[in-house]
Short mmCIF file of C-alpha atoms and ligand atoms in Angstrom, two decimals:
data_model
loop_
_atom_site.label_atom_id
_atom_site.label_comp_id
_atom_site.label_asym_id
_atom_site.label_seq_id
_atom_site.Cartn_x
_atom_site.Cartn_y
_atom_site.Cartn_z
CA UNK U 59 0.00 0.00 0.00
CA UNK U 60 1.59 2.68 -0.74
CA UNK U 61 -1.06 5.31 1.09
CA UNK U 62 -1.22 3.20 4.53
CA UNK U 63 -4.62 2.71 3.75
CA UNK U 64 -5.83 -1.29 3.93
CA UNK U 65 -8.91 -1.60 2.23
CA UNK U 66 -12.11 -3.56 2.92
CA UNK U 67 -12.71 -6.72 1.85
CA UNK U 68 -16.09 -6.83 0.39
CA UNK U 69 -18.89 -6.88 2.74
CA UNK U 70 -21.19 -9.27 1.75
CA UNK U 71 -18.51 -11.65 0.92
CA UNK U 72 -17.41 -11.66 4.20
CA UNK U 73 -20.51 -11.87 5.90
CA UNK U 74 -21.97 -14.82 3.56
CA UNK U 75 -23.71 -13.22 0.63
CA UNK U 76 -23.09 -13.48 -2.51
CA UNK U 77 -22.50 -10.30 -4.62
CA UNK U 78 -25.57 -9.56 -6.94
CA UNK U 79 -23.30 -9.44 -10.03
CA UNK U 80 -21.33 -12.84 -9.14
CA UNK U 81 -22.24 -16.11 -10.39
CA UNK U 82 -22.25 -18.74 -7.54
CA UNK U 83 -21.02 -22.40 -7.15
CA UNK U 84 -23.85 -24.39 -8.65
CA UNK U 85 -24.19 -22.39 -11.99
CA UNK U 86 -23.28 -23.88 -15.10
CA UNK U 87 -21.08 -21.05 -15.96
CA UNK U 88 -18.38 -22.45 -13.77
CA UNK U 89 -18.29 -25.83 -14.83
CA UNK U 90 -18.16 -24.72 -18.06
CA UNK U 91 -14.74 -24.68 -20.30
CA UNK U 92 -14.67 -21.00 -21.48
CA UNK U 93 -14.60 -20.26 -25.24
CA UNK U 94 -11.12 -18.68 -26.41
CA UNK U 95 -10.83 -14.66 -27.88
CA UNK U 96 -10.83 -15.20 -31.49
CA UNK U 97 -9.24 -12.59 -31.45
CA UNK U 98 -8.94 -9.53 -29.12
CA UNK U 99 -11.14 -6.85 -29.73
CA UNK U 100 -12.94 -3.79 -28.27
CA UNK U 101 -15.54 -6.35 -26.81
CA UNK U 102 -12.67 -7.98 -25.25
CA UNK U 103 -10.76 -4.42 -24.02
CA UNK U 104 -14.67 -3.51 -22.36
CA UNK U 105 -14.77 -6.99 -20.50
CA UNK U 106 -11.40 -6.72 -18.98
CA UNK U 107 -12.54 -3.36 -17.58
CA UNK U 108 -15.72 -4.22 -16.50
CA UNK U 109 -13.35 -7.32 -14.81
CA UNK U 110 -11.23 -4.72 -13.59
CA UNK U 111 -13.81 -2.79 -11.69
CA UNK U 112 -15.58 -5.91 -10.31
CA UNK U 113 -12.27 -6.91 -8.47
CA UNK U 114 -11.57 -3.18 -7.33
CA UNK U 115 -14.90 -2.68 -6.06
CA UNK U 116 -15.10 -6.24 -3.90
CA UNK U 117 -11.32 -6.00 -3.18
CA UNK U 118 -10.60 -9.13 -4.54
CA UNK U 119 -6.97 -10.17 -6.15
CA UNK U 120 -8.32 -11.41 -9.65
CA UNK U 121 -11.49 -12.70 -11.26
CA UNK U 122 -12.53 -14.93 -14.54
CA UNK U 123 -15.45 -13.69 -17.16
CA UNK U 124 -17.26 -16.73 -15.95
CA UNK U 125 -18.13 -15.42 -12.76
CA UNK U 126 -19.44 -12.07 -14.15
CA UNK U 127 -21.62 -14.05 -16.67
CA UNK U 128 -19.70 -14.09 -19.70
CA UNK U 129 -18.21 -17.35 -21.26
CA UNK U 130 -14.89 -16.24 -22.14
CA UNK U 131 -11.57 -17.17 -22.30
CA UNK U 132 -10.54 -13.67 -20.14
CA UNK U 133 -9.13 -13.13 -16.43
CA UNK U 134 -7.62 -10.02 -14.46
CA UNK U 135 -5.62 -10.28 -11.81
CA UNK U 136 -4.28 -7.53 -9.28
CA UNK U 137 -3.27 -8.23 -5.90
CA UNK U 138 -4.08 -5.86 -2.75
CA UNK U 139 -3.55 -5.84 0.71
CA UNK U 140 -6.92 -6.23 2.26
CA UNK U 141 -8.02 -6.22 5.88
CA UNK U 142 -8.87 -10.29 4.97
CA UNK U 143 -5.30 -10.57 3.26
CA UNK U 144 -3.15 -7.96 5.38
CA UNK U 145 0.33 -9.95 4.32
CA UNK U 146 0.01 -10.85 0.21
CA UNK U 147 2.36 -8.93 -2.25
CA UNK U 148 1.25 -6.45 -4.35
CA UNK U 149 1.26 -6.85 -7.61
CA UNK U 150 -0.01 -4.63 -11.22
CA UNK U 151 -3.02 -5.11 -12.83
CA UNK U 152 -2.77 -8.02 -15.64
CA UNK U 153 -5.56 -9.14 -18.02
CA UNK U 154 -4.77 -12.69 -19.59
CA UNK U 155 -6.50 -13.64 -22.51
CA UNK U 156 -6.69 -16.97 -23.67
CA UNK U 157 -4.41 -18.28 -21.02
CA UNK U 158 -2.52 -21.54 -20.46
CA UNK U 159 -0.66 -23.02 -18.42
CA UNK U 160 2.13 -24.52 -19.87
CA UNK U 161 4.67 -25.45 -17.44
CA UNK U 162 5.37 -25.54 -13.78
CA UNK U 163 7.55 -26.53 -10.45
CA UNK U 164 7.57 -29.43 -8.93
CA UNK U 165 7.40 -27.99 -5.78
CA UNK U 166 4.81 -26.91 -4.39
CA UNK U 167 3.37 -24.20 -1.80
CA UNK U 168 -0.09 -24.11 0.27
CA UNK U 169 -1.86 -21.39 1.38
CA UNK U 170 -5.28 -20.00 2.31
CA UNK U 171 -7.83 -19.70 -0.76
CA UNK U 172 -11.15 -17.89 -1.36
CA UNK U 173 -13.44 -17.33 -4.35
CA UNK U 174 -16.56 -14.35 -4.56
CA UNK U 175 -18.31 -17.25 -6.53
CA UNK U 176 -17.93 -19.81 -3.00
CA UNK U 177 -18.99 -17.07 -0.79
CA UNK U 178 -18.03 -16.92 3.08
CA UNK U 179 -15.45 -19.75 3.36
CA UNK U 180 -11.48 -20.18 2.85
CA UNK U 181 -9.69 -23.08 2.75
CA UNK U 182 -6.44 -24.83 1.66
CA UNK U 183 -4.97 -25.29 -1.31
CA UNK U 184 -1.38 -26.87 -2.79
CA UNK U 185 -0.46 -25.50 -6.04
CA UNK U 186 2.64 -25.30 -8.10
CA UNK U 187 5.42 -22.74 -6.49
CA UNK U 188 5.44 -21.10 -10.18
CA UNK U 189 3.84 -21.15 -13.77
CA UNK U 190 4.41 -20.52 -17.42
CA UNK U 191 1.64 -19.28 -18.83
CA UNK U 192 1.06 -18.65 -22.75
CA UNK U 193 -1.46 -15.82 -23.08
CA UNK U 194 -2.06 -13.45 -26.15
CA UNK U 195 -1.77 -9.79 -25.68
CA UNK U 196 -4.24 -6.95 -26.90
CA UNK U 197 -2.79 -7.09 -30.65
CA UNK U 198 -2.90 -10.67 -30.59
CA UNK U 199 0.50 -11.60 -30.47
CA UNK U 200 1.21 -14.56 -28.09
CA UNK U 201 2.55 -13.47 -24.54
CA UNK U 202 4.72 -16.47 -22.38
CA UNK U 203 4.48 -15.41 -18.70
CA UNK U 204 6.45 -16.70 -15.65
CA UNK U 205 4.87 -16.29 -12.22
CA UNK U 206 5.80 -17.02 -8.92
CA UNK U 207 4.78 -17.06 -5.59
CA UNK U 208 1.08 -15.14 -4.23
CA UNK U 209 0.84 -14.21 -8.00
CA UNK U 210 1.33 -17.77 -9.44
CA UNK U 211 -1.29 -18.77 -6.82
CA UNK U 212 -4.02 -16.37 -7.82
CA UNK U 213 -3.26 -16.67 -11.59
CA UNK U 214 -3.52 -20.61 -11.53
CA UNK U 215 -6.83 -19.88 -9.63
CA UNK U 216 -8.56 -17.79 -11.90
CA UNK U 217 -6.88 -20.34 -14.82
CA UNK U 218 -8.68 -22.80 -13.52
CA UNK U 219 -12.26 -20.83 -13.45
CA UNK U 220 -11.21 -20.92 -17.35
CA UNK U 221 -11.43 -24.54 -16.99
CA UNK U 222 -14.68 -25.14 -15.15
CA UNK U 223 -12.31 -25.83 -12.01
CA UNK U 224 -12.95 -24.13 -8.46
CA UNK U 225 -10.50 -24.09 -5.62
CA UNK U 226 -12.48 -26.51 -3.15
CA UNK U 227 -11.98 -29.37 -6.36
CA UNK U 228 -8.36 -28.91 -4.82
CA UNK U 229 -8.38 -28.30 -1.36
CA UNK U 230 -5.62 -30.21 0.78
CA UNK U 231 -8.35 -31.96 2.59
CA UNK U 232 -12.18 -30.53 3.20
CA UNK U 233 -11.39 -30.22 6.90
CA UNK U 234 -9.40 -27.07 5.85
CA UNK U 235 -12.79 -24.76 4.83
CA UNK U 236 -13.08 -22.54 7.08
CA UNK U 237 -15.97 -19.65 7.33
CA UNK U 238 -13.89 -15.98 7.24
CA UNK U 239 -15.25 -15.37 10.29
CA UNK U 240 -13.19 -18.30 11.87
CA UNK U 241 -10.15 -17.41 9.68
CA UNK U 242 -10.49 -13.59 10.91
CA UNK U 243 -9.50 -15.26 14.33
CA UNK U 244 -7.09 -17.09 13.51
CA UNK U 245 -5.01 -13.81 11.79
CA UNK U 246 -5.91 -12.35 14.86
CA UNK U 247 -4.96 -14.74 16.98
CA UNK U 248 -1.52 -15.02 14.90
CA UNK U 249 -1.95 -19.17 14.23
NI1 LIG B 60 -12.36 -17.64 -7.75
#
């Protein structure tokens, strides 16, 4: 942060709601694989905005079209301190069209996951330390991406919404979910 300011998490994510303008575990939408940008266009320059200011407003790190309604191949990520998520590194915005995953670490990391389509519950999930991912940029042209770390996490997550996969197909075991309000202790309790 660079103005000592930490801001909110979204409200009625962390009191259980679902945002009105989410789509939910249970829609089709999710489970869905999304269809690939022919080819990037205005249409795809107004989604990653209207991405954009989903994740600002509900102070999330990234999101996938899916969970806005729209069955496309398109993500944004962009990582902020949060009162949930006081410790993650910050990182710039990034829209990833058409991504892929095309190579990764062996090892692995695990860490505390969320989702504003699973609303009200965290758990934990093992993924790949870092990623290669082959995107295409707003001209087209193909874009090969290494990530590592918090980043790597949230851009394999929102991959996966590309892929009809949520975070709870992966969790470390289901005795990790955890409601936020239990997981707001635990930060504060410092285990
Ligand atoms: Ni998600």
């Amino acid at each position: 942060m660079t103005d000592g300011r930490v801001p909110r998490s979204q409200s009625q994510w962390a009191t259980g709601g679902a945002d009105p303008g989410i789509t939910t575990i249970g829609d089709d939408l999710l489970r869905n694989i999304a269809t690939p940008v022919p080819r990037p266009s205005l249409e795809t320059e107004h989604l990653v905005t209207a991405l954009t200011s989903t994740i600002r407003r509900l102070g999330g790190a990234g999101i996938a079209a899916p969970q806005i309604g729209v069955p496309q191949s398109v993500a944004v990520v962009e990582v902020r301190r949060t009162d949930m998520f006081p410790d993650r590194p910050e990182s710039p915005l990034l829209a990833l069209v058409n991504p892929r995953v095309t190579a990764w670490t062996e090892e692995e990391l695990e860490d505390w996951e969320g989702c504003f389509s699973i609303p009200n519950l965290v758990g934990r999930v093992r993924r790949p330390a870092a990623v290669t991912v082959e995107h295409v940029g707003s001209d087209g042209a193909p874009i090969s991406s290494t990530f590592e770390g918090y980043l790597a996490r949230v851009v394999q997550h929102e991959i996966d919404h590309l892929n009809g996969v949520l975070y709870v197909d992966k969790l470390t075991s289901t005795r990790t979910l955890t409601t936020l309000e239990h997981y707001r202790r635990r930060i504060a309790s410092g285990s």
